Short mmCIF file of C-alpha atoms in Angstrom, two decimals:
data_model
loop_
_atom_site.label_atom_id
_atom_site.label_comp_id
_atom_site.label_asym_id
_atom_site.label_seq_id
_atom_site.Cartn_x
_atom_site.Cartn_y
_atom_site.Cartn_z
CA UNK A 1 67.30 -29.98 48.11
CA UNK A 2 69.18 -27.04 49.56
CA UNK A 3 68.73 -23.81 47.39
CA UNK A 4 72.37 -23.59 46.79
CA UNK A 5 72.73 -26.84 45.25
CA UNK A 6 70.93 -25.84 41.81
CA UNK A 7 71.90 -27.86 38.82
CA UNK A 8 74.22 -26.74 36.51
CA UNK A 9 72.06 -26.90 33.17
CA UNK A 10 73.69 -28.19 29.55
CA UNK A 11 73.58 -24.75 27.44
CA UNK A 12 72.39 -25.31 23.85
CA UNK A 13 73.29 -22.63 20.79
CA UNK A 14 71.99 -22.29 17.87
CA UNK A 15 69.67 -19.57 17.53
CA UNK A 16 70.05 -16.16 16.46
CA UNK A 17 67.48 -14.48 18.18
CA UNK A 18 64.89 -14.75 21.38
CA UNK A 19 63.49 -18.09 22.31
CA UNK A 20 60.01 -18.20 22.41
CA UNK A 21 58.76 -22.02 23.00
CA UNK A 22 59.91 -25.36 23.61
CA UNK A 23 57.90 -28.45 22.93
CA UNK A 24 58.65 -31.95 24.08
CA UNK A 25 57.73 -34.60 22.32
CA UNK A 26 56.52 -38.11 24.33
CA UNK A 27 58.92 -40.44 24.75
CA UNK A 28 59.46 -42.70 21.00
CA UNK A 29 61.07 -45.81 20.39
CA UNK A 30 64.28 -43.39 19.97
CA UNK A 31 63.92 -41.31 22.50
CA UNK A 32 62.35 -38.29 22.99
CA UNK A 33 62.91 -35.15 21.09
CA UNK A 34 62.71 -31.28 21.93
CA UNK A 35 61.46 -28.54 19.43
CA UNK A 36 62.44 -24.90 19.80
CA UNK A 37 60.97 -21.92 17.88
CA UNK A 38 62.64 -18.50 17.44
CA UNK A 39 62.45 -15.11 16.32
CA UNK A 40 65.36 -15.77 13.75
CA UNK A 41 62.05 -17.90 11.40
CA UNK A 42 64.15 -21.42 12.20
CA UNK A 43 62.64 -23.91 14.33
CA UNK A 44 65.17 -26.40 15.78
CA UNK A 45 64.72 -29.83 16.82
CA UNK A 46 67.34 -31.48 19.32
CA UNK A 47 67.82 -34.79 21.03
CA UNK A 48 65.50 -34.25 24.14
CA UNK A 49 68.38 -35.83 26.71
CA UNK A 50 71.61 -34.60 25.58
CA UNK A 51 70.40 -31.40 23.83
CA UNK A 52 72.44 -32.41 20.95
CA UNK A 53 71.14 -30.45 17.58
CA UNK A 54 69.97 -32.89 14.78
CA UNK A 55 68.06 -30.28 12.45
CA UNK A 56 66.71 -27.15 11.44
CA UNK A 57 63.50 -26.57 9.44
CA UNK A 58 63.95 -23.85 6.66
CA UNK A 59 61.63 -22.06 5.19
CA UNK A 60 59.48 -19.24 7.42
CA UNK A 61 60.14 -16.06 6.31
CA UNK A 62 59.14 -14.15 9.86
CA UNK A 63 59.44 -14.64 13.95
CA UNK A 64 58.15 -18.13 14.05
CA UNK A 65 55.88 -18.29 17.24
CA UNK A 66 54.92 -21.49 18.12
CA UNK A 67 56.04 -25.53 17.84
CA UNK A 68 54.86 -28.99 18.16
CA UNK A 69 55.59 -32.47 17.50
CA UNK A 70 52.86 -35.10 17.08
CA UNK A 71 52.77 -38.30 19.42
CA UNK A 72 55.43 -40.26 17.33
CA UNK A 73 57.48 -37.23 16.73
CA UNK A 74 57.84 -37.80 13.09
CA UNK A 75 56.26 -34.60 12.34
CA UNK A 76 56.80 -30.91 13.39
CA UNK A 77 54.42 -27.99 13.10
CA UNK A 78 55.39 -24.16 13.56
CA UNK A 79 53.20 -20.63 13.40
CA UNK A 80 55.06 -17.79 12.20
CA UNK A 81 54.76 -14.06 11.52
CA UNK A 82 55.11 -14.65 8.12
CA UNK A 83 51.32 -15.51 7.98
CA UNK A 84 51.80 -19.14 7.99
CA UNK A 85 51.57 -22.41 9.80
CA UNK A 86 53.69 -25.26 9.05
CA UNK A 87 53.96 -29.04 9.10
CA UNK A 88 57.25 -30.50 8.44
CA UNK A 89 58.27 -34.13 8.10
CA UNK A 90 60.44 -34.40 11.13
CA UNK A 91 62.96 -37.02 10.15
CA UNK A 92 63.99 -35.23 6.82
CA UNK A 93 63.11 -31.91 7.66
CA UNK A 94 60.83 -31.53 4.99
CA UNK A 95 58.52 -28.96 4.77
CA UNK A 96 55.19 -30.97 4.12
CA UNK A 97 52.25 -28.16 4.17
CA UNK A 98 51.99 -24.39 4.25
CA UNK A 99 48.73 -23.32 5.55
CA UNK A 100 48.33 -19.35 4.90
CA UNK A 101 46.42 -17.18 7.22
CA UNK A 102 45.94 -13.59 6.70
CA UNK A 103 47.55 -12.81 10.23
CA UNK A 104 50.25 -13.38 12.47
CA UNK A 105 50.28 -17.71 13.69
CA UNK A 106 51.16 -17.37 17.29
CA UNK A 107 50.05 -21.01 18.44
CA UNK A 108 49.57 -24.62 16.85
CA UNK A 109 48.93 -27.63 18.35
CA UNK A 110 48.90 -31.34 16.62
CA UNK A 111 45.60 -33.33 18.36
CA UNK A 112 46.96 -36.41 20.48
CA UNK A 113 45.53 -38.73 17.66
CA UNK A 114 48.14 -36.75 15.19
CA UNK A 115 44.98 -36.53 12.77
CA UNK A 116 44.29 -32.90 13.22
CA UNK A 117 46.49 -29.29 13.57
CA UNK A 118 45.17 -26.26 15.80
CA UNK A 119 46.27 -22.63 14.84
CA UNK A 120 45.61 -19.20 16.26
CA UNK A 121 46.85 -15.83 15.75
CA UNK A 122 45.85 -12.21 15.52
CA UNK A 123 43.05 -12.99 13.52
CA UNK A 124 41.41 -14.37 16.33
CA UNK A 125 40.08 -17.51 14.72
CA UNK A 126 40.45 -21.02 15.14
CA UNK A 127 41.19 -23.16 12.61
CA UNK A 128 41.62 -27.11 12.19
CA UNK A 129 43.52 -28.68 9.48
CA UNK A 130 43.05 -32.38 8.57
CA UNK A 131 46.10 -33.84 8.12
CA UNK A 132 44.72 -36.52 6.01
CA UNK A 133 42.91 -33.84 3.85
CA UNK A 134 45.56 -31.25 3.93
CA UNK A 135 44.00 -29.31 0.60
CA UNK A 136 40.31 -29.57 2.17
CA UNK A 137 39.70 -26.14 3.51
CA UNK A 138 39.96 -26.21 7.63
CA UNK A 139 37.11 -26.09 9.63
CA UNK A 140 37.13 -22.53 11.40
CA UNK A 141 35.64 -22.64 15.22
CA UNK A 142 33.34 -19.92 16.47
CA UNK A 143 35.20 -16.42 16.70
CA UNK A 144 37.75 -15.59 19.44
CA UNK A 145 36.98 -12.90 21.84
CA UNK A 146 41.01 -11.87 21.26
CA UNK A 147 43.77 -12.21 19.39
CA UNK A 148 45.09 -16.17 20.67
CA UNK A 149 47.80 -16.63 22.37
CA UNK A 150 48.39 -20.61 23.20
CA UNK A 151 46.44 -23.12 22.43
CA UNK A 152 45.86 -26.95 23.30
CA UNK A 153 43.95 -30.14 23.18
CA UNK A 154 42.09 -32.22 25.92
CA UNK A 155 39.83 -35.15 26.90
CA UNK A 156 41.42 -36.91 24.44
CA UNK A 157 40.79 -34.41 21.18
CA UNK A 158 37.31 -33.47 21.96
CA UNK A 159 37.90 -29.93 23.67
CA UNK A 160 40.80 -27.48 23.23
CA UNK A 161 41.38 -24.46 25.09
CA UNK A 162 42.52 -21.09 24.40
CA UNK A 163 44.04 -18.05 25.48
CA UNK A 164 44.28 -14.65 24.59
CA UNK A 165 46.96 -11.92 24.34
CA UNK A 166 45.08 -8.82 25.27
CA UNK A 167 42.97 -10.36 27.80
CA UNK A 168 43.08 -12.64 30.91
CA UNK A 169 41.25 -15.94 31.22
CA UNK A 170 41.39 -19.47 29.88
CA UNK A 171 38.41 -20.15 27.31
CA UNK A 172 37.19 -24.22 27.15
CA UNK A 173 35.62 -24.96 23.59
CA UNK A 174 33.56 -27.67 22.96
CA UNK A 175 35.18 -29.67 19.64
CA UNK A 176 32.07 -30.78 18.10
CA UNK A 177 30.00 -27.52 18.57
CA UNK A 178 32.79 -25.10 18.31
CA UNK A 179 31.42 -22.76 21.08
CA UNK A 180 33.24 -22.20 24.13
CA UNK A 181 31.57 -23.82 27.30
CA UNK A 182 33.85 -22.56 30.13
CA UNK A 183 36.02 -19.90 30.96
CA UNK A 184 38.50 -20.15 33.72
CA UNK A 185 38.96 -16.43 34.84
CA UNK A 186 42.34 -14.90 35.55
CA UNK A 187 43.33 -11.32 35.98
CA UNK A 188 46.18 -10.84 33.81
CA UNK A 189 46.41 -12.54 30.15
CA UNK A 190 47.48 -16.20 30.45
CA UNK A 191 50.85 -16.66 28.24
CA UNK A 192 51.06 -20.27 29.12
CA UNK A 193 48.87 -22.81 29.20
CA UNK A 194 49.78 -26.35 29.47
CA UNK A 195 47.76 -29.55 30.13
CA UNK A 196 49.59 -32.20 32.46
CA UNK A 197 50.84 -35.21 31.21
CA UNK A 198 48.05 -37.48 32.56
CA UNK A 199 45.52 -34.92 31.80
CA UNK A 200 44.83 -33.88 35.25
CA UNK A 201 45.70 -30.16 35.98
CA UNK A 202 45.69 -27.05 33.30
CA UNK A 203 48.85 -25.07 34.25
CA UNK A 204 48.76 -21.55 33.55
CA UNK A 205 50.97 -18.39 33.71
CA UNK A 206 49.44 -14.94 33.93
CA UNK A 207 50.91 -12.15 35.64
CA UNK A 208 52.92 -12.98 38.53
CA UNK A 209 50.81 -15.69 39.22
CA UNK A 210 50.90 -19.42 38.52
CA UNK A 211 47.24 -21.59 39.01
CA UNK A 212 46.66 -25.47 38.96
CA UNK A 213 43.37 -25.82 37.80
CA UNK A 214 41.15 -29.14 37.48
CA UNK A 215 40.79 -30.37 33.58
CA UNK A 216 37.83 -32.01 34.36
CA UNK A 217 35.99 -30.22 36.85
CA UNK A 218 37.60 -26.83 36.06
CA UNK A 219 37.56 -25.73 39.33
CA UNK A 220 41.53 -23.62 40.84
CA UNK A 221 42.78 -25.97 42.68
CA UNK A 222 45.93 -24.03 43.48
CA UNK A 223 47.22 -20.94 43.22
CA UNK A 224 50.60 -19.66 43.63
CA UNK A 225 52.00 -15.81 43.77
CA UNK A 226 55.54 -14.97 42.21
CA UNK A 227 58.16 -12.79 43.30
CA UNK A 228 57.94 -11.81 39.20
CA UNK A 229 55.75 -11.61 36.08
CA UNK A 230 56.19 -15.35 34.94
CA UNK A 231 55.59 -16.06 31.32
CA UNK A 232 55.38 -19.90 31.34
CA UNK A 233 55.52 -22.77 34.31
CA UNK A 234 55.21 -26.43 33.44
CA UNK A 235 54.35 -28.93 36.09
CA UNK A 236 56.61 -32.41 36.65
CA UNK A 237 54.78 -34.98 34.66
CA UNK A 238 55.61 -38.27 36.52
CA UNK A 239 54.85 -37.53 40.35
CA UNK A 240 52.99 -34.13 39.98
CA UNK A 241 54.93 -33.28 43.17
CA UNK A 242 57.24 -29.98 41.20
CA UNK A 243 56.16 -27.21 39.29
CA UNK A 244 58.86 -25.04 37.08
CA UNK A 245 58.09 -21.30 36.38
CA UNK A 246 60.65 -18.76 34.58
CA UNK A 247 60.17 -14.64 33.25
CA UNK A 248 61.71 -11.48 33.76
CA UNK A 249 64.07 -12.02 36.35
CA UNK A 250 65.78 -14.32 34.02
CA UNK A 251 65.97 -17.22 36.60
CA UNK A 252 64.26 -20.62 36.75
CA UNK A 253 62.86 -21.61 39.75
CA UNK A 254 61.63 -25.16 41.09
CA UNK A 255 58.70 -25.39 43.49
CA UNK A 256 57.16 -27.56 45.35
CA UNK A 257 53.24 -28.29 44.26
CA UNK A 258 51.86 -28.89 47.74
CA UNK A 259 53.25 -26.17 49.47
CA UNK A 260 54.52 -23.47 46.77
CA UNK A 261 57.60 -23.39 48.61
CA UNK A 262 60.98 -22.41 46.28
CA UNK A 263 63.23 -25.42 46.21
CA UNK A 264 65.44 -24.47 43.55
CA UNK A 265 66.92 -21.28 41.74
CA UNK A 266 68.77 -22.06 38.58
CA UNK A 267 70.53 -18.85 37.37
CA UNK A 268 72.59 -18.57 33.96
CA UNK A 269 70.14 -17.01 31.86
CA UNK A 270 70.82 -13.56 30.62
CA UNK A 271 67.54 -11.88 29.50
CA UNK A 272 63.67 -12.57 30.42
CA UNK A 273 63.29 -16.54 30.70
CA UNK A 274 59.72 -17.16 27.82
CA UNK A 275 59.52 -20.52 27.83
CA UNK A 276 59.55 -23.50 30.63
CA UNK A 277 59.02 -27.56 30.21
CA UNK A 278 59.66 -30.29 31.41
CA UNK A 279 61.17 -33.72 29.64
CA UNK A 280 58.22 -36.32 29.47
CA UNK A 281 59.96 -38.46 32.22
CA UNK A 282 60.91 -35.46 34.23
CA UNK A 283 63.93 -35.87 34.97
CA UNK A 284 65.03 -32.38 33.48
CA UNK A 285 63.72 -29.65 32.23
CA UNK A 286 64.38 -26.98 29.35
CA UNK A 287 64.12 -23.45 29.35
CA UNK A 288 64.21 -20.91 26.13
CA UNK A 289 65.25 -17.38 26.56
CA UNK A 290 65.38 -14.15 25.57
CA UNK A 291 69.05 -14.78 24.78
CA UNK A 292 68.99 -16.64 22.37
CA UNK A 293 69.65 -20.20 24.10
CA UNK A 294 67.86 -23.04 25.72
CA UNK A 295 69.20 -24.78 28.89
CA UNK A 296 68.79 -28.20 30.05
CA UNK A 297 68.47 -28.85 33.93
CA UNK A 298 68.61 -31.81 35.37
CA UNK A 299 66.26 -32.03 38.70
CA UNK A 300 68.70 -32.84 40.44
CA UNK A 301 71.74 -31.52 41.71
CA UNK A 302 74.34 -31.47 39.03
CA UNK A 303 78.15 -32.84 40.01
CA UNK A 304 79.62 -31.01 36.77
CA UNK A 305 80.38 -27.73 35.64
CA UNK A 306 78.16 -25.88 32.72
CA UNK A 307 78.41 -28.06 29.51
CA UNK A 308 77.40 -26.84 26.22
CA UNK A 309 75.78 -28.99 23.59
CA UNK A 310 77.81 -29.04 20.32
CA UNK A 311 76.67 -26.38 18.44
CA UNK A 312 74.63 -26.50 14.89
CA UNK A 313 76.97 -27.24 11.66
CA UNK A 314 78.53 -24.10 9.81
CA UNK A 315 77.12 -24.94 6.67
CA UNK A 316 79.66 -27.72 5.64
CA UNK A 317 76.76 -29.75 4.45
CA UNK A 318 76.90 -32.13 6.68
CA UNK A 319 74.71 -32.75 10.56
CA UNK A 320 76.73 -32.76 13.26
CA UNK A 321 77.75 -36.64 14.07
CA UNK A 322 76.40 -37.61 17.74
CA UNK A 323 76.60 -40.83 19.46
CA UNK A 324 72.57 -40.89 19.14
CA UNK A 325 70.81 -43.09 17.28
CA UNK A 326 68.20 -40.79 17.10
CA UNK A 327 70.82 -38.26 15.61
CA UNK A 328 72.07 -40.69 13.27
CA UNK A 329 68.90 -42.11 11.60
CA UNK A 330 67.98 -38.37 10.84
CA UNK A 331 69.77 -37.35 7.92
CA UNK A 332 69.10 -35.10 4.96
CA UNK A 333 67.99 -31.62 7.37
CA UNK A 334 68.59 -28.39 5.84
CA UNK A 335 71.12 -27.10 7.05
CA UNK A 336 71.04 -22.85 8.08
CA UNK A 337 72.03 -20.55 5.68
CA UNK A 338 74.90 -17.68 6.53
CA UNK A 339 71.91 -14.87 6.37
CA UNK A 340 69.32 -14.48 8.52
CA UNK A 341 65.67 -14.11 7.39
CA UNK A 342 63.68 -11.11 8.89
CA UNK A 343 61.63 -11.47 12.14
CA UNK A 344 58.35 -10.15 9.72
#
């Protein structure tokens, strides 16, 4: 694909503040669905395709972090500055569970079984929740080295991995012993961390540097200098064959895996580009910014000049109607309110 020919992306408003991370959910019996979390406290959840908004979950009081979906995507989580993580029913919009911490949530994770939520923070503990057992105290894992960053599941729920914010490397724990067993060294923090789609590669972001490393094996397997810091890079989940990275130079770029050769450079952002991933059948990708908006790309070139996804309801009480039936079936989301909370 000729450089010049990047696609035009689908520009989705909404939120107030910065974009911090996007969260895909796998592909449902309606389609799959895309989670965004914000500095203005109010995650968003949109039709995963068209971008089109279908709710907003109300009720942080601070920067909200971190997002996730479970497998079925019928519920949400979100870690906020506000000292709390969240679980949400995702077709009502709901707000299911508060679980307090005494510091700042910056990461949760649902496990692929949907039994069991992952938080970190600033306090630089671990913590599971049980979603069965929601009121049973969560199991806390063996203390961080630093305050955590991102975390994640793998081999099917019985290691996650973590990541720091004040230090570089990518620390393995062992689920049932709750000590960490590997650490994959970097030399800048890692502030993303992703595990591919067929658990094969950990993708991470630290400094101007982008790695592929084995999941099983842990060994690099490649390793790929930046013109730029990158904050985040996701990897294409159905052939493995294109890698996304985006950060301060406010672009998105497309790669190729084997070589590490730039295909693409999609420009429209208009501050520091946090957050990359791509849709579970890869055919686009989203990207969260420090503008305040997220913008679907297709991977291919586009034939159509920049669209914009209708935007979130005023307040008239009523979701935006969408030709979805996705959209449709999800009714009853609070709607935002006229004020903003504060960031916390």
């Amino acid at each position: 694909m000729d450089r010049k020919k990047a696609g035009v992306p689908l520009v989705c408003h909404g939120h107030s503040r910065p974009v911090v991370d996007l969260f895909y959910s796998p592909v449902t019996p309606d389609g799959c669905f895309l989670i965004s979390a914000s500095k203005d406290s109010n995650p968003m959840i949109r039709n995963g395709d068209t971008g089109d908004w279908i709710g907003t979950f109300e009720g942080h009081k601070g920067a909200v972090w971190s997002c996730c979906l479970d497998a079925n995507a019928l519920r949400a989580a979100s870690g906020s500055a506000d000292f709390s993580a969240k679980v949400w029913d995702a077709l009502t919009g709901e707000e299911l569970h508060s679980f307090e911490h005494k510091h700042i949530v910056r990461a949760c994770a649902f496990s692929e079984d949907t039994r069991l939520l992952l938080t970190g923070g600033l306090e630089k503990i671990l913590r599971i929740y049980d979603m069965n057992r929601p009121d049973a105290a969560p199991r806390e894992i063996d203390k961080s080295p630093g305050s955590v960053r991102t975390v994640a599941w793998l081999h099917s729920d019985q290691s996650i991995l973590s990541c720091c914010t004040d230090m570089g490397g990518v620390r393995l724990w062992d689920v049932r012993s709750g000590k960490i067993v590997q650490t994959l060294e970097t030399n800048a923090p890692v502030t993303s961390a992703e595990v591919s789609q067929d658990g094969r590669y950990i993708i991470t972001a630290d400094g101007s540097s982008v790695k592929f490393w084995d999941a099983n094996y842990f060994g690099l397997v490649k390793s790929y200098n930046m013109s730029c810091n990158v904050e985040s890079a996701s990897l294409e989940p159905k052939y493995g064959n294109k890698f996304i990275a985006g950060g301060e130079d406010m672009w998105v770029h497309v790669f190729d895996f084997f070589t590490g050769e730039e295909i693409t450079c999609n420009k429209g952002h208009h501050g520091p580009v946090h957050c990359v991933r791509f849709a579970p059948g890869g055919e686009s990708y989203a990207s969260g910014s420090e503008d305040g908006t997220i913008r679907i790309w297709q991977l291919g070139p586009a034939n159509s000049d920049e669209q914009e996804s209708p935007p979130p309801p005023d307040g008239s009480g009523k979701l935006k109607a969408t030709a979805s039936d996705a959209a449709r079936k999800i009714e009853g989301f609070h709607l935002p309110k006229d004020g903003q909370q504060p960031e916390g």
